[in-house]
């Protein structure tokens, strides 16, 4: 019967070659998987390729061989005839996938996973090779779902191999783009939790690469802390990456480790496989007395000044600065047909705001760095209070633009939070200042090298390089003010400006949302809510302050409250999951254990989780492992049970299904006492207040 089946398949293969070299696709839910063969027929002794092709639904991702903080790698189990042997997966280049404080390594889109196959020399001519792949992958977005499927290919052994040009080209491209091994010296050292890696003797094939944003992906999951930043320092003979060591260093790494060094080459992201050994630091041409970050060794002062000026020009086109720059463009359109001197004065006021803010930032940066702190470009946005205040300011300007209140024509001129929305010299000055503040997260071409050079130099050199950056940033509007021909080409003021002003409010709101998201990452969900409450308070103030009597006073109080709220945002302490935290006993979940605990009069909290579940890990780090929540468990004598779905567990799957869920996380709370009471289902995104209130029944 099997012979008949294979003969039928071979007949179908002869009728349409697609059946021979491409498996029927299998839709496993969020992924469509198939196998591609590089050949129609294969010959004895030949090596050819088969690739697993996975097409993921939009914004879903699968994981690299080291998935990072959570997740599981793509897995292929081959079932092959005796005359065929398979090699290792040629892994595509991964990229970091941040989710809250967690960093994973994985893929989106349609990654290919090629594998080399070798046909034995004694494979009979005319025989049929039945190839089966059992594939498994964890696919994640807001939740994670384990998916699996079985794929099959039928190939014939022939005296002469026949190539499938289309499949072979697609597989060859995937292999060419995959990281290849290079032979360079790489050494690593861990000291008091800090990990340093030096990469020396880079070959000429990659020497022209841009390593300013280099990133190291270790094969071993315990080598480094994936969620901590990697700082790159470039020397004349190599580069160094500094980050945080992970728990694997408890026993050390006596044997060489492999990993990927990712960087930019010819405008594309690429990677190379390197072997890392524990040993003494390598000499990579750094100034022993002063670290030289971000390409400092590759450019001089003149190049840095030119790069900073051009970078400042291009910075005007970066998306994070566009909402504020659009305000200046609107102001310019207003004054284009007025007296030329007005346009010029406003342009210089704008430039003065740019230069003054750059100068203040550089001076603050130099002062703080003199204390030994490690800071860089955009350091002020590392403080959730500053980010919250800027978000509130952008929100206030957006309300002004959309007409919720009128600064210029009303009696509230001088309101500090809306200075950037005003016209005239003051408005131009603060528009320049605000543009610099919100521009710092963006880096334009040539900026990175210039700033890296500046930060490695004496204070005076640092200052003038940043002033060159300010000059480039302010130059377009100053030059435009002195180009009457260009100004006259702008349309004359009219009703269109009202519409444009209203439209410009929405980029402002979008920028505010982005900054609120940043606060959420810095200060957790509590900090995010504080900034949103500040915006609500400001909106209430706008409504109240346009009324009379006591309402106006309440409006002033609401403005004070709006400005004060961001000051209460605090960075999520690193000790939230640290060793010094409160110890909380946990137990393994089972329906019987739940019933037993409740019969003893105890409330029960069940955490349905998995090591590969990103949302689960975020909730653990930001909420469940905080001392506040642990203390609440202890105070209320609530049992904490963990249903670990990292590996398959039919009992957990049935319980998830009983609560209408196909995946984790799921959080259940059973009050003490009555077994007939159905558990309360908590949201998938937890907050500290929510969990504490649930446990305390308030």
XYZ file of C-alpha atoms in Angstrom:
698
model
C 0.000 0.000 0.000
C 2.835 2.352 0.893
C 4.458 1.621 -2.496
C 1.240 2.538 -4.234
C 1.030 5.742 -2.233
C 4.587 6.771 -3.076
C 4.090 5.874 -6.730
C 0.999 8.084 -6.782
C 2.949 10.939 -5.248
C 5.749 10.492 -7.790
C 3.193 10.595 -10.579
C 1.785 13.798 -9.155
C 5.308 15.127 -8.858
C 5.941 14.430 -12.502
C 2.706 16.172 -13.410
C 3.491 19.257 -11.387
C 6.947 19.818 -9.998
C 5.649 22.097 -7.229
C 4.546 19.007 -5.285
C 8.074 17.618 -5.442
C 10.001 20.589 -4.167
C 7.541 22.525 -2.018
C 5.451 20.890 0.656
C 1.798 21.622 1.106
C 1.603 24.600 3.526
C 0.305 24.032 7.031
C -1.492 26.881 8.799
C -0.818 26.370 12.492
C -2.814 29.409 13.618
C -0.585 32.472 13.565
C 2.004 30.947 11.221
C 1.845 29.328 7.789
C 4.707 26.838 7.452
C 6.063 24.946 4.441
C 9.229 23.197 3.231
C 11.220 24.290 0.172
C 13.732 22.027 -1.580
C 16.555 23.436 -3.669
C 16.281 20.487 -6.093
C 13.653 18.579 -8.070
C 15.798 15.423 -7.988
C 18.984 14.645 -6.064
C 22.000 12.451 -6.812
C 23.955 9.994 -4.594
C 26.701 11.761 -2.628
C 25.145 15.197 -3.232
C 24.521 17.934 -0.663
C 21.424 20.047 -1.161
C 19.207 22.288 0.973
C 15.708 22.182 2.403
C 14.374 25.252 4.189
C 11.524 25.667 6.632
C 9.614 28.775 5.549
C 7.396 30.424 8.164
C 5.067 33.290 7.268
C 3.913 34.997 10.454
C 0.782 37.057 10.986
C 1.516 40.776 11.252
C 3.261 41.853 14.485
C 3.616 38.255 15.725
C 7.107 36.880 16.255
C 8.988 33.629 16.795
C 12.312 33.136 18.568
C 16.006 32.694 17.786
C 18.117 29.792 19.125
C 18.655 31.875 22.308
C 15.228 33.453 22.818
C 16.474 36.063 25.327
C 14.587 36.779 28.563
C 11.710 34.458 27.630
C 10.377 32.345 24.764
C 11.364 29.124 22.999
C 13.388 28.691 19.789
C 12.009 27.362 16.517
C 12.476 23.576 16.534
C 12.557 21.044 13.668
C 12.587 17.274 14.218
C 13.415 15.414 11.001
C 12.189 11.910 10.142
C 14.465 10.745 7.318
C 15.334 7.610 5.342
C 18.657 5.935 6.194
C 20.376 7.264 3.064
C 19.762 10.894 4.002
C 21.363 12.969 6.791
C 20.530 16.501 7.959
C 22.811 19.270 9.218
C 22.158 22.149 11.581
C 19.723 25.014 11.039
C 21.272 28.070 9.384
C 19.713 30.677 11.689
C 18.659 34.056 10.266
C 19.925 37.228 11.920
C 17.702 37.969 14.932
C 16.868 41.370 16.316
C 16.028 42.470 19.869
C 12.298 42.556 20.605
C 11.593 44.763 23.651
C 8.439 44.138 25.650
C 8.332 46.322 28.733
C 11.575 45.690 30.616
C 12.176 42.374 28.817
C 14.313 41.840 25.716
C 13.747 38.826 23.478
C 15.614 37.758 20.349
C 13.510 36.708 17.390
C 11.964 37.263 13.977
C 8.903 38.754 12.316
C 7.747 38.544 8.699
C 8.672 35.384 6.766
C 12.003 34.011 8.001
C 13.580 30.955 6.324
C 15.497 28.280 8.226
C 17.717 26.423 5.694
C 19.277 23.048 6.508
C 21.955 21.138 4.553
C 21.102 17.538 3.565
C 23.536 14.899 2.269
C 22.507 11.900 0.171
C 24.503 8.723 0.864
C 26.764 7.433 -1.914
C 24.881 4.143 -1.926
C 21.435 5.651 -2.379
C 19.752 3.617 -5.156
C 19.017 5.432 -8.404
C 15.264 5.755 -8.815
C 14.524 5.392 -5.114
C 12.192 7.794 -3.354
C 13.158 9.906 -0.329
C 10.266 10.609 2.002
C 11.185 13.573 4.205
C 9.109 14.538 7.234
C 9.601 17.587 9.467
C 7.791 17.924 12.786
C 8.009 21.655 13.522
C 7.323 23.474 16.768
C 7.514 27.156 17.557
C 6.233 29.605 20.111
C 4.540 32.540 18.425
C 3.918 35.656 20.481
C 2.349 39.077 20.347
C 0.408 40.203 23.448
C 0.078 36.548 24.369
C 2.151 33.512 23.433
C 0.783 30.427 21.699
C 2.759 27.208 21.141
C 2.072 25.894 17.635
C 3.190 22.769 15.806
C 2.695 20.925 12.549
C 4.018 18.173 10.305
C 5.380 18.876 6.824
C 6.373 16.372 4.142
C 8.404 16.335 0.938
C 8.968 13.565 -1.586
C 12.175 13.644 -3.655
C 13.551 11.169 -6.168
C 17.166 9.978 -6.345
C 18.405 10.337 -9.898
C 21.676 9.856 -11.733
C 21.806 13.599 -12.319
C 20.494 16.222 -9.898
C 17.977 18.750 -11.210
C 17.874 22.221 -9.660
C 14.698 24.147 -8.823
C 15.930 27.614 -9.755
C 13.296 29.579 -7.831
C 13.582 27.650 -4.582
C 17.368 27.451 -4.835
C 17.616 31.224 -5.285
C 15.328 31.916 -2.298
C 17.278 29.519 -0.077
C 20.637 30.856 -1.294
C 19.578 34.408 -0.468
C 18.559 33.315 3.051
C 21.929 31.597 3.540
C 23.841 34.580 2.171
C 22.012 36.944 4.522
C 22.475 34.659 7.533
C 25.438 35.420 9.824
C 28.660 33.687 8.756
C 31.582 32.801 11.007
C 34.689 34.991 11.135
C 37.983 34.256 12.822
C 38.757 37.168 15.128
C 40.012 37.463 18.674
C 37.234 38.009 21.225
C 37.820 38.076 24.969
C 35.385 38.584 27.840
C 35.679 39.366 31.545
C 33.073 39.628 34.305
C 33.807 41.703 37.375
C 31.296 42.448 40.127
C 28.343 41.947 37.804
C 29.783 43.981 34.905
C 30.594 42.115 31.676
C 33.055 43.429 29.090
C 33.782 41.920 25.657
C 36.577 43.058 23.313
C 36.532 42.292 19.576
C 39.956 42.677 17.919
C 41.510 42.056 14.488
C 38.357 42.701 12.484
C 38.938 41.426 8.909
C 38.891 43.752 5.913
C 35.538 42.323 4.797
C 33.808 44.025 7.714
C 36.296 46.779 8.568
C 34.087 49.360 6.811
C 31.112 48.436 8.966
C 29.435 50.909 11.291
C 29.836 49.482 14.777
C 28.325 52.432 16.670
C 25.141 50.386 17.251
C 26.830 46.981 17.440
C 25.000 44.340 19.485
C 26.102 40.951 20.791
C 23.702 37.972 20.800
C 25.155 35.094 22.866
C 24.227 31.494 22.077
C 24.206 30.728 25.809
C 21.153 32.109 27.584
C 23.021 32.624 30.870
C 25.967 34.684 29.612
C 24.579 38.225 29.864
C 21.511 40.099 31.099
C 19.466 40.453 27.911
C 17.346 43.336 29.148
C 20.299 45.529 30.140
C 21.758 47.967 27.583
C 24.937 47.191 25.663
C 27.362 50.108 25.462
C 29.756 50.196 22.511
C 33.212 51.755 22.644
C 35.246 51.861 19.430
C 39.024 51.849 19.361
C 41.536 52.035 16.553
C 42.022 48.230 16.591
C 38.573 46.944 17.469
C 35.586 47.549 19.680
C 34.365 46.826 23.180
C 30.844 46.055 24.405
C 29.996 46.585 28.070
C 26.862 45.202 29.660
C 25.717 43.194 32.686
C 26.793 39.617 33.414
C 24.063 37.021 33.985
C 23.791 34.201 36.497
C 25.832 31.808 34.349
C 28.956 33.530 35.623
C 28.319 32.007 39.037
C 30.254 28.981 37.835
C 32.210 30.857 35.156
C 32.662 29.971 31.484
C 35.706 27.747 31.168
C 34.995 26.751 27.571
C 34.768 29.113 24.565
C 31.300 30.459 23.829
C 29.731 31.402 20.516
C 27.521 34.322 19.638
C 26.632 36.891 16.982
C 28.129 40.323 16.589
C 25.463 42.408 14.844
C 26.292 45.712 13.114
C 25.581 47.856 10.020
C 27.429 47.226 6.755
C 26.712 48.981 3.447
C 23.456 50.349 4.822
C 22.103 46.982 5.974
C 22.039 45.170 9.280
C 24.243 42.095 9.263
C 25.973 39.766 11.697
C 28.991 37.508 12.112
C 29.405 34.416 14.271
C 32.307 34.782 16.695
C 33.881 32.598 19.375
C 34.409 34.229 22.761
C 36.868 33.080 25.410
C 37.273 34.174 28.996
C 40.607 35.940 29.379
C 42.502 39.172 29.827
C 41.177 42.307 28.092
C 42.379 42.724 24.504
C 44.124 45.903 23.378
C 41.771 47.582 20.883
C 43.502 50.962 20.671
C 41.653 52.909 23.345
C 43.123 55.913 25.113
C 43.913 54.471 28.515
C 42.994 57.699 30.279
C 39.744 58.400 28.489
C 37.228 56.016 26.946
C 36.468 56.801 23.302
C 32.860 55.905 22.628
C 30.959 55.901 19.348
C 33.652 56.177 16.771
C 35.840 58.671 18.604
C 38.944 57.092 17.221
C 37.848 57.378 13.628
C 37.278 61.130 13.152
C 39.007 64.406 14.040
C 37.737 67.773 15.257
C 37.050 69.243 11.798
C 35.201 66.108 10.717
C 33.264 66.149 13.984
C 32.217 69.792 13.493
C 31.132 69.157 9.903
C 29.352 65.975 10.910
C 27.588 67.736 13.791
C 26.437 70.622 11.542
C 25.117 68.303 8.829
C 23.609 66.052 11.484
C 21.831 69.100 12.960
C 20.417 69.972 9.538
C 19.118 66.440 9.006
C 17.784 66.320 12.567
C 15.047 68.722 11.441
C 13.639 65.862 9.362
C 13.607 63.283 12.146
C 10.113 62.159 13.223
C 10.475 62.995 16.927
C 11.121 66.681 16.248
C 8.573 67.159 13.496
C 5.593 68.074 15.739
C 7.501 71.001 17.251
C 9.208 72.105 14.050
C 5.780 72.327 12.443
C 4.927 75.082 14.933
C 7.834 77.149 13.680
C 6.822 76.513 10.082
C 3.345 77.796 10.889
C 4.807 80.897 12.539
C 6.991 81.489 9.505
C 3.998 81.297 7.198
C 2.262 83.957 9.318
C 5.138 86.424 9.088
C 6.256 85.660 5.525
C 4.215 88.510 4.008
C 4.691 90.929 6.884
C 7.715 93.119 7.472
C 10.885 91.248 6.653
C 12.480 92.357 9.892
C 9.772 90.564 11.904
C 10.505 87.235 10.228
C 14.222 87.705 10.815
C 13.829 88.622 14.501
C 11.641 85.579 15.103
C 14.114 83.335 13.280
C 16.959 84.587 15.462
C 14.819 84.177 18.581
C 14.192 80.583 17.538
C 17.941 80.072 16.984
C 18.671 81.618 20.378
C 16.304 79.119 22.002
C 18.081 76.273 20.199
C 21.589 77.437 21.184
C 20.610 78.211 24.791
C 18.999 74.818 25.315
C 21.893 72.945 23.720
C 24.309 74.907 25.919
C 22.359 74.147 29.091
C 22.165 70.449 28.217
C 25.889 70.229 27.465
C 26.851 72.071 30.646
C 24.588 69.836 32.725
C 25.996 66.777 30.962
C 29.593 67.826 31.631
C 28.878 68.586 35.293
C 27.204 65.242 35.903
C 29.880 63.328 33.964
C 32.528 65.042 36.102
C 31.027 63.218 39.078
C 31.785 59.918 37.390
C 28.281 59.159 36.147
C 27.874 57.492 32.741
C 25.605 59.733 30.671
C 25.142 60.448 27.001
C 23.019 62.250 24.429
C 19.421 62.493 25.607
C 20.279 61.882 29.252
C 17.486 64.201 30.418
C 14.919 61.830 28.927
C 16.161 59.105 31.249
C 14.261 60.862 34.030
C 10.520 60.058 34.075
C 9.749 63.442 35.670
C 11.293 65.330 32.737
C 9.629 63.057 30.192
C 6.276 63.458 31.958
C 6.556 67.239 31.965
C 7.437 67.341 28.265
C 4.492 65.040 27.495
C 2.214 67.392 29.442
C 3.653 70.394 27.595
C 3.050 68.812 24.179
C -0.491 67.919 25.243
C -1.084 71.532 26.343
C 0.271 72.908 23.073
C -1.932 70.467 21.159
C -5.033 71.691 23.000
C -4.050 75.255 22.164
C -3.595 74.436 18.491
C -6.942 72.717 18.240
C -8.619 75.775 19.750
C -9.529 74.449 23.188
C -8.209 77.721 24.614
C -6.695 80.874 23.165
C -3.412 82.122 24.504
C -2.691 84.984 22.144
C -6.115 86.543 22.316
C -7.062 85.669 25.855
C -6.042 86.957 29.220
C -3.740 84.089 30.097
C -0.606 85.160 28.315
C 2.402 84.081 30.249
C 1.091 80.641 31.120
C 4.354 78.764 31.374
C 3.173 75.476 30.018
C 2.168 76.924 26.670
C 5.020 79.267 25.918
C 5.955 77.257 22.863
C 2.441 77.752 21.477
C 2.649 81.537 21.588
C 3.622 83.748 18.728
C 6.252 86.505 18.692
C 9.801 86.407 19.979
C 8.971 84.555 23.208
C 7.056 81.872 21.358
C 9.899 81.477 18.834
C 12.485 81.176 21.618
C 10.573 78.474 23.471
C 9.703 76.660 20.249
C 13.453 76.331 19.669
C 13.985 75.164 23.241
C 11.216 72.567 23.055
C 12.425 71.318 19.677
C 15.853 70.552 21.179
C 14.354 68.732 24.163
C 12.191 66.427 22.070
C 14.888 65.955 19.398
C 17.313 64.193 21.710
C 15.896 60.659 21.225
C 16.570 60.968 17.475
C 19.969 60.566 15.901
C 20.577 61.771 12.369
C 23.286 60.448 10.024
C 26.765 61.729 10.992
C 25.500 62.755 14.442
C 26.497 59.575 16.257
C 30.166 59.778 15.313
C 30.349 63.523 16.025
C 28.708 63.200 19.446
C 30.816 60.165 20.268
C 33.925 62.161 19.424
C 32.731 65.164 21.456
C 31.997 63.159 24.599
C 35.521 61.737 24.555
C 37.204 65.167 24.342
C 37.952 67.971 26.825
C 35.004 70.113 27.899
C 35.738 72.971 25.484
C 35.842 70.652 22.457
C 32.654 68.944 23.639
C 30.951 72.333 23.890
C 31.881 73.603 20.421
C 30.898 70.343 18.723
C 27.454 70.580 20.312
C 27.255 74.236 19.236
C 27.945 73.090 15.666
C 25.044 70.674 16.075
C 22.871 73.567 17.306
C 23.934 75.690 14.323
C 22.868 72.984 11.905
C 19.584 72.494 13.734
C 18.698 76.223 13.643
C 20.151 77.070 10.226
C 17.159 76.224 7.956
C 14.813 78.743 9.604
C 17.433 81.510 9.859
C 18.412 81.083 6.205
C 14.771 81.022 5.153
C 14.182 84.329 6.947
C 16.917 85.890 4.804
C 15.532 84.485 1.554
C 12.677 86.859 0.653
C 12.086 85.046 -2.601
C 11.302 81.838 -0.786
C 9.182 83.615 1.825
C 7.051 85.281 -0.823
C 6.309 81.870 -2.328
C 4.533 80.862 0.838
C 0.752 81.316 0.610
C -0.644 84.461 2.179
C -2.301 84.196 5.611
C -5.939 83.191 5.415
C -8.464 80.645 6.633
C -6.144 77.830 5.528
C -3.852 78.674 8.441
C -6.628 77.919 10.932
C -7.081 74.483 9.418
C -3.311 73.879 9.311
C -3.002 74.946 12.940
C -5.724 72.437 13.915
C -4.104 69.659 11.873
C -0.734 70.285 13.538
C -2.327 69.514 16.909
C -2.469 65.827 16.090
C 1.293 65.260 15.576
C 1.619 67.043 18.906
C -0.827 64.625 20.568
C 0.980 61.686 18.925
C 4.299 62.887 20.364
C 2.663 63.218 23.794
C 1.386 59.633 23.570
C 4.861 58.417 22.671
C 6.346 60.173 25.708
C 3.629 58.738 27.972
C 4.646 55.312 26.708
C 8.260 56.145 27.590
C 7.189 57.084 31.123
C 5.350 53.773 31.353
C 8.569 51.935 30.582
C 10.542 54.018 33.060
C 8.132 54.326 35.966
C 5.758 51.438 35.365
C 1.995 51.585 35.077
C 1.758 53.869 38.127
C 3.976 56.496 36.493
C 2.009 56.242 33.268
C -1.256 56.842 35.127
C 0.239 59.861 36.908
C 1.056 61.553 33.599
C -2.378 60.732 32.199
C -3.946 62.214 35.345
C -1.814 65.336 34.845
C -3.217 65.652 31.323
C -6.746 65.182 32.641
C -6.132 67.844 35.277
C -4.826 70.270 32.651
C -7.832 69.650 30.396
C -10.105 70.310 33.393
C -8.177 73.510 34.102
C -8.734 74.697 30.524
C -12.469 74.253 31.009
C -12.602 75.827 34.492
C -10.327 78.795 33.948
C -12.536 80.236 31.218
C -15.299 80.716 33.791
C -15.734 83.283 36.524
C -15.330 83.431 40.273
C -14.468 80.303 42.210
C -14.335 78.241 39.019
C -11.379 80.251 37.787
C -9.539 79.675 41.082
C -10.255 75.960 40.813
C -8.825 76.097 37.307
C -5.591 77.605 38.596
C -5.426 74.874 41.243
C -5.942 72.243 38.526
C -2.988 73.661 36.563
C -0.788 73.494 39.658
C -1.895 69.896 40.211
C -1.205 69.020 36.559
C 2.349 70.333 36.771
C 2.953 68.713 40.170
C 1.772 65.193 39.302
C 4.702 64.253 36.991
C 7.117 65.115 39.807
C 5.769 62.137 41.762
C 6.724 59.633 39.025
C 9.590 57.436 40.097
C 11.747 55.030 38.129
C 10.854 51.416 38.806
C 13.537 50.315 41.255
C 15.919 47.671 40.010
C 15.526 45.952 43.327
C 11.915 45.090 42.480
C 13.065 41.565 41.663
C 16.323 41.679 43.497
C 17.792 39.244 45.978
C 17.030 41.539 48.909
C 13.300 41.393 48.299
C 10.810 39.718 50.599
C 10.712 35.935 50.343
C 7.312 34.608 49.359
C 6.575 30.885 49.437
C 4.918 29.467 46.334
C 3.419 26.097 45.549
C 2.658 24.041 42.457
C -0.891 24.362 41.160
C -3.333 21.518 40.903
C -7.124 21.489 41.292
C -6.756 19.291 44.372
C -4.240 21.691 45.933
C -6.621 24.609 45.403
C -9.462 22.713 47.049
C -7.228 21.648 49.943
C -6.026 25.183 50.675
C -9.487 26.670 50.480
C -10.833 23.969 52.751
C -8.216 25.130 55.267
C -9.706 28.593 55.092
C -7.068 30.208 52.901
C -7.543 32.359 49.834
C -5.670 31.179 46.736
C -4.041 33.100 43.889
C -3.069 31.065 40.818
C -0.525 32.338 38.304
C -0.859 30.474 34.989
C 2.483 31.290 33.393
C 5.325 29.998 31.219
C 8.983 30.849 30.836
C 8.382 31.791 27.205
C 5.441 34.110 27.966
C 6.587 37.730 27.636
C 3.491 39.265 29.233
C 3.841 36.852 32.156
C 7.440 37.941 32.747
C 6.561 41.620 32.537
C 3.799 41.147 35.118
C 6.166 39.186 37.335
C 8.903 41.789 37.189
C 6.738 44.888 37.572
C 4.019 43.585 39.878
C 4.092 40.074 41.336
C 7.722 40.185 42.484
C 7.543 43.624 44.079
C 7.821 43.802 47.838
C 4.449 45.572 48.044
C 2.604 42.675 46.458
C 4.574 40.014 48.309
C 3.805 41.710 51.614
C 0.112 41.763 50.685
C 0.214 37.975 50.131
C 1.819 37.517 53.543
C -0.548 39.907 55.336
C -3.642 38.209 53.898
C -2.238 34.650 54.204
C -3.097 34.080 50.546
C -1.527 31.000 48.967
C 0.417 31.656 45.752
C 0.176 28.727 43.331
C 2.028 28.575 40.034
C 0.646 26.676 37.043
C 3.734 26.430 34.861
C 2.786 25.864 31.197
C 6.364 26.106 29.922
C 6.011 22.473 28.955
C 2.836 20.801 27.832
C 0.424 20.036 30.600
C -3.048 18.740 29.779
C -4.474 19.673 33.168
C -3.393 23.298 32.746
C -4.684 23.343 29.158
C -8.087 22.121 30.334
C -8.191 24.750 33.098
C -7.322 27.508 30.600
C -10.051 26.275 28.296
C -12.514 26.246 31.187
C -11.906 29.982 31.574
C -12.121 30.653 27.825
C -8.394 31.101 27.279
C -6.108 29.595 24.622
C -2.865 30.727 26.228
C -1.184 32.325 29.190
C -1.143 34.516 31.219
C -4.233 33.797 33.288
C -4.585 34.979 36.885
C -7.245 33.484 39.156
C -8.175 34.529 42.668
C -10.235 32.221 44.898
C -11.586 33.755 48.101
C -11.198 31.649 51.197
C -13.737 29.127 52.311
C -16.345 28.146 49.743
C -15.283 25.686 47.046
C -18.407 26.343 45.029
C -17.355 29.923 44.327
C -15.866 30.354 40.858
C -12.520 32.101 40.759
C -12.276 35.790 39.973
C -10.384 36.329 36.702
C -7.901 39.204 36.847
C -6.828 41.185 33.746
C -3.854 39.988 31.693
C -2.000 43.239 32.426
C -1.624 43.535 36.178
C -0.991 46.558 38.354
C 0.256 46.625 41.902
C -2.870 48.381 43.170
C -5.148 45.889 41.433
C -3.465 42.842 42.946
C -3.195 44.338 46.432
C -6.851 45.403 46.413
C -7.903 41.969 45.187
C -5.981 40.214 47.935
C -7.308 42.554 50.613
C -10.857 42.381 49.277
C -11.155 46.159 49.034
